[in-house]
mmCIF file of C-alpha atoms in Angstrom:
data_model
loop_
_atom_site.group_PDB
_atom_site.id
_atom_site.type_symbol
_atom_site.label_atom_id
_atom_site.label_comp_id
_atom_site.label_asym_id
_atom_site.label_seq_id
_atom_site.Cartn_x
_atom_site.Cartn_y
_atom_site.Cartn_z
ATOM 1 C CA MET A 1 -14.722 -15.572 14.848
ATOM 2 C CA GLY A 2 -13.990 -11.871 13.567
ATOM 3 C CA ILE A 3 -13.775 -8.613 15.375
ATOM 4 C CA GLN A 4 -16.795 -7.358 16.593
ATOM 5 C CA PRO A 5 -18.655 -4.417 14.279
ATOM 6 C CA SER A 6 -18.547 -2.414 17.171
ATOM 7 C CA MET A 7 -14.666 -2.575 17.617
ATOM 8 C CA VAL A 8 -14.170 -1.080 14.175
ATOM 9 C CA THR A 9 -13.470 2.719 14.487
ATOM 10 C CA ARG A 10 -12.984 3.741 10.974
ATOM 11 C CA PRO A 11 -14.962 2.323 7.854
ATOM 12 C CA LEU A 12 -12.802 0.148 5.875
ATOM 13 C CA ARG A 13 -11.868 2.015 2.739
ATOM 14 C CA ALA A 14 -9.420 -0.042 0.470
ATOM 15 C CA VAL A 15 -8.870 -3.798 0.033
ATOM 16 C CA LEU A 16 -5.699 -4.907 -1.001
ATOM 17 C CA PHE A 17 -5.491 -8.461 -2.666
ATOM 18 C CA ASP A 18 -2.811 -10.850 -3.412
ATOM 19 C CA ARG A 19 -2.596 -11.550 -7.157
ATOM 20 C CA ASP A 20 -1.716 -15.186 -7.690
ATOM 21 C CA GLY A 21 -3.939 -17.641 -5.947
ATOM 22 C CA THR A 22 -6.143 -15.093 -4.632
ATOM 23 C CA LEU A 23 -7.684 -13.119 -7.653
ATOM 24 C CA VAL A 24 -6.302 -15.137 -10.442
ATOM 25 C CA ARG A 25 -5.239 -18.777 -10.498
ATOM 26 C CA ASP A 26 -1.541 -19.329 -9.674
ATOM 27 C CA VAL A 27 0.446 -19.817 -12.976
ATOM 28 C CA PRO A 28 3.941 -20.130 -11.713
ATOM 29 C CA TYR A 29 6.048 -16.986 -12.970
ATOM 30 C CA ASN A 30 3.578 -16.254 -15.450
ATOM 31 C CA GLY A 31 4.303 -13.759 -18.224
ATOM 32 C CA ASP A 32 1.495 -14.729 -20.610
ATOM 33 C CA PRO A 33 -1.857 -12.769 -20.487
ATOM 34 C CA ALA A 34 -3.589 -15.473 -22.236
ATOM 35 C CA LEU A 35 -3.132 -17.906 -19.328
ATOM 36 C CA VAL A 36 -4.737 -15.511 -16.901
ATOM 37 C CA GLN A 37 -7.786 -17.200 -15.240
ATOM 38 C CA PRO A 38 -9.982 -15.208 -12.597
ATOM 39 C CA MET A 39 -10.517 -17.425 -9.336
ATOM 40 C CA PRO A 40 -13.965 -18.094 -8.804
ATOM 41 C CA THR A 41 -16.240 -15.255 -7.160
ATOM 42 C CA ALA A 42 -13.239 -12.663 -7.883
ATOM 43 C CA ARG A 43 -15.168 -10.664 -10.642
ATOM 44 C CA ALA A 44 -18.229 -10.449 -8.101
ATOM 45 C CA ALA A 45 -16.043 -9.540 -5.249
ATOM 46 C CA THR A 46 -14.389 -6.964 -7.119
ATOM 47 C CA GLU A 47 -17.666 -5.427 -8.482
ATOM 48 C CA LEU A 48 -19.245 -5.516 -5.017
ATOM 49 C CA LEU A 49 -16.383 -3.401 -3.637
ATOM 50 C CA ARG A 50 -16.606 -0.834 -6.507
ATOM 51 C CA ARG A 51 -20.391 -0.613 -5.852
ATOM 52 C CA ASN A 52 -19.714 0.184 -2.046
ATOM 53 C CA GLY A 53 -17.148 2.789 -2.864
ATOM 54 C CA ILE A 54 -14.159 0.786 -1.654
ATOM 55 C CA ALA A 55 -10.737 1.162 -3.276
ATOM 56 C CA ILE A 56 -9.101 -1.913 -4.541
ATOM 57 C CA GLY A 57 -5.254 -2.537 -4.753
ATOM 58 C CA VAL A 58 -3.062 -5.635 -5.628
ATOM 59 C CA ILE A 59 -0.004 -6.409 -3.835
ATOM 60 C CA THR A 60 2.173 -9.018 -5.638
ATOM 61 C CA ASN A 61 5.584 -10.620 -5.085
ATOM 62 C CA GLN A 62 7.123 -11.273 -8.554
ATOM 63 C CA SER A 63 10.361 -12.673 -7.916
ATOM 64 C CA GLY A 64 10.666 -13.882 -11.479
ATOM 65 C CA VAL A 65 11.708 -10.696 -12.523
ATOM 66 C CA ALA A 66 14.660 -10.985 -10.437
ATOM 67 C CA ARG A 67 15.263 -14.408 -11.495
ATOM 68 C CA GLY A 68 15.353 -13.366 -15.184
ATOM 69 C CA LEU A 69 11.951 -15.331 -15.865
ATOM 70 C CA LEU A 70 9.770 -12.542 -16.373
ATOM 71 C CA SER A 71 10.431 -8.841 -17.519
ATOM 72 C CA PRO A 72 8.568 -5.855 -16.122
ATOM 73 C CA ALA A 73 6.496 -5.839 -19.287
ATOM 74 C CA ASP A 74 5.560 -9.321 -18.752
ATOM 75 C CA VAL A 75 4.006 -8.411 -15.533
ATOM 76 C CA ALA A 76 2.524 -5.354 -16.609
ATOM 77 C CA ALA A 77 0.735 -7.456 -19.577
ATOM 78 C CA VAL A 78 -0.692 -9.788 -17.180
ATOM 79 C CA ASN A 79 -1.743 -6.855 -14.759
ATOM 80 C CA GLU A 80 -3.612 -5.246 -17.653
ATOM 81 C CA ARG A 81 -5.277 -8.704 -18.415
ATOM 82 C CA ILE A 82 -6.375 -8.641 -14.992
ATOM 83 C CA ASP A 83 -7.767 -5.323 -15.223
ATOM 84 C CA VAL A 84 -9.967 -6.182 -18.277
ATOM 85 C CA LEU A 85 -11.118 -9.459 -16.568
ATOM 86 C CA LEU A 86 -12.146 -8.094 -13.280
ATOM 87 C CA GLY A 87 -12.456 -4.346 -13.946
ATOM 88 C CA PRO A 88 -9.893 -1.526 -13.148
ATOM 89 C CA ILE A 89 -7.641 -1.914 -10.319
ATOM 90 C CA ASP A 90 -6.836 1.311 -8.181
ATOM 91 C CA VAL A 91 -3.350 0.542 -7.384
ATOM 92 C CA TRP A 92 -0.930 -2.135 -8.204
ATOM 93 C CA ALA A 93 2.047 -2.575 -6.017
ATOM 94 C CA ILE A 94 4.868 -5.118 -7.151
ATOM 95 C CA CYS A 95 7.717 -6.354 -5.551
ATOM 96 C CA PRO A 96 10.204 -7.599 -8.410
ATOM 97 C CA HIS A 97 12.784 -8.954 -5.708
ATOM 98 C CA GLY A 98 14.118 -12.145 -4.961
ATOM 99 C CA ALA A 99 13.633 -13.587 -1.281
ATOM 100 C CA GLU A 100 17.460 -13.414 -1.019
ATOM 101 C CA GLU A 101 17.519 -9.715 -1.540
ATOM 102 C CA GLY A 102 16.241 -8.876 1.806
ATOM 103 C CA CYS A 103 13.894 -5.794 0.437
ATOM 104 C CA GLY A 104 11.267 -4.167 2.529
ATOM 105 C CA CYS A 105 8.466 -4.745 0.115
ATOM 106 C CA ARG A 106 8.670 -8.425 -0.300
ATOM 107 C CA LYS A 107 5.609 -9.989 1.659
ATOM 108 C CA PRO A 108 5.819 -10.819 4.369
ATOM 109 C CA ALA A 109 7.475 -7.516 4.963
ATOM 110 C CA PRO A 110 4.979 -4.224 4.984
ATOM 111 C CA GLY A 111 6.439 -2.525 1.942
ATOM 112 C CA LEU A 112 3.534 -3.389 -0.581
ATOM 113 C CA VAL A 113 0.838 -2.481 1.703
ATOM 114 C CA ILE A 114 2.381 0.862 2.731
ATOM 115 C CA ARG A 115 3.197 1.672 -0.771
ATOM 116 C CA ALA A 116 -0.216 0.994 -1.949
ATOM 117 C CA LEU A 117 -1.787 2.762 0.884
ATOM 118 C CA HIS A 118 0.199 5.778 0.367
ATOM 119 C CA SER A 119 -0.861 5.904 -3.497
ATOM 120 C CA LEU A 120 -4.418 5.730 -2.456
ATOM 121 C CA GLY A 121 -3.969 8.228 0.241
ATOM 122 C CA LEU A 122 -5.162 6.016 3.063
ATOM 123 C CA ARG A 123 -3.745 4.437 6.412
ATOM 124 C CA ALA A 124 -3.354 0.813 7.342
ATOM 125 C CA SER A 125 -6.520 1.010 9.561
ATOM 126 C CA ASP A 126 -8.366 1.952 6.599
ATOM 127 C CA ALA A 127 -7.539 -1.289 4.836
ATOM 128 C CA VAL A 128 -7.787 -5.020 4.865
ATOM 129 C CA VAL A 129 -5.556 -7.579 2.845
ATOM 130 C CA ILE A 130 -6.927 -10.655 1.511
ATOM 131 C CA GLY A 131 -4.546 -13.392 0.334
ATOM 132 C CA ASP A 132 -4.070 -16.958 0.196
ATOM 133 C CA ILE A 133 -0.822 -17.515 2.218
ATOM 134 C CA GLY A 134 0.855 -16.618 5.395
ATOM 135 C CA ALA A 135 3.049 -14.161 3.896
ATOM 136 C CA ASP A 136 0.111 -11.991 2.933
ATOM 137 C CA MET A 137 -1.369 -12.164 6.520
ATOM 138 C CA GLY A 138 2.236 -11.286 7.577
ATOM 139 C CA ALA A 139 2.291 -8.133 5.412
ATOM 140 C CA ALA A 140 -1.043 -6.935 6.656
ATOM 141 C CA ARG A 141 -0.045 -7.305 10.333
ATOM 142 C CA ALA A 142 3.471 -5.696 9.947
ATOM 143 C CA ALA A 143 1.808 -2.922 8.253
ATOM 144 C CA GLY A 144 -1.006 -2.544 10.767
ATOM 145 C CA ALA A 145 -3.735 -3.539 8.398
ATOM 146 C CA GLY A 146 -6.688 -6.320 8.681
ATOM 147 C CA GLY A 147 -5.993 -9.790 6.890
ATOM 148 C CA ILE A 148 -8.511 -12.443 5.712
ATOM 149 C CA LEU A 149 -6.908 -15.724 4.626
ATOM 150 C CA VAL A 150 -8.744 -17.590 1.504
ATOM 151 C CA PRO A 151 -6.934 -20.984 1.772
ATOM 152 C CA THR A 152 -6.139 -22.799 -1.440
ATOM 153 C CA PRO A 153 -4.567 -26.365 -1.797
ATOM 154 C CA MET A 154 -1.238 -24.448 -1.486
ATOM 155 C CA THR A 155 -2.122 -22.902 1.656
ATOM 156 C CA ARG A 156 -0.421 -24.618 4.852
ATOM 157 C CA PRO A 157 -2.497 -26.001 7.848
ATOM 158 C CA GLU A 158 -0.547 -23.520 10.232
ATOM 159 C CA GLU A 159 -1.349 -20.567 8.017
ATOM 160 C CA VAL A 160 -4.976 -21.354 8.253
ATOM 161 C CA ARG A 161 -4.533 -21.799 12.039
ATOM 162 C CA ASP A 162 -2.835 -18.589 12.461
ATOM 163 C CA ALA A 163 -4.771 -16.580 10.213
ATOM 164 C CA PRO A 164 -6.544 -13.716 11.664
ATOM 165 C CA LEU A 165 -9.957 -14.446 9.746
ATOM 166 C CA VAL A 166 -10.513 -17.047 7.342
ATOM 167 C CA ALA A 167 -13.151 -16.891 4.378
ATOM 168 C CA ALA A 168 -13.854 -19.852 1.823
ATOM 169 C CA SER A 169 -13.839 -17.388 -1.219
ATOM 170 C CA VAL A 170 -12.832 -14.075 -2.232
ATOM 171 C CA LEU A 171 -16.280 -13.062 -2.239
ATOM 172 C CA ALA A 172 -16.943 -14.329 1.359
ATOM 173 C CA ALA A 173 -13.960 -12.513 2.297
ATOM 174 C CA VAL A 174 -15.605 -9.065 0.875
ATOM 175 C CA GLU A 175 -18.637 -9.692 2.361
ATOM 176 C CA LEU A 176 -17.036 -9.722 5.813
ATOM 177 C CA VAL A 177 -15.303 -6.761 4.938
ATOM 178 C CA LEU A 178 -18.433 -4.782 4.192
ATOM 179 C CA ALA A 179 -19.984 -6.541 7.310
ATOM 180 C CA ALA A 180 -17.302 -4.796 9.115
ATOM 181 C CA GLU A 181 -15.983 -8.078 10.562
ATOM 182 C CA VAL A 182 -12.500 -7.229 10.271
ATOM 183 C CA ALA A 183 -9.965 -4.723 11.718
ATOM 184 C CA PRO A 184 -6.512 -4.093 12.114
#
């Protein structure tokens, strides 16, 4: 059950996607653009947002950089491939830190959401985060944005149970956004 459309006080102006497991298949510590495969319906979802004038951002933890498994250039190359496959992304917000570093940007902390929205000139109430795990929903909640979980086999049952809203696919999540069924 979502928020009733009459409860949405401002039109949603941005969708911030998690990258791995949401927009593209999760290949652990992927630094190879040739391995990038969009998730089913991801292209249709991003096209629908663009047609409706909604900004698209990606917020992604990339701890492989901190672990020495990826370089920032590797992450950029994968992101460029995503831009080719799904169309241009308006803003990328990347956390290169490891979990043990205690930074404010690694999801579920709100830093990536805040950084992406700042780059777009928007407030948290203007946005929804779409992701596949509880950390994505935690970041949305901590920043004051709406959240929609798109479960995958990696999503834990309690993450589904605790999600503010759940959709069967990335496209279904975007359709909920456009129907104003979500709010912070």
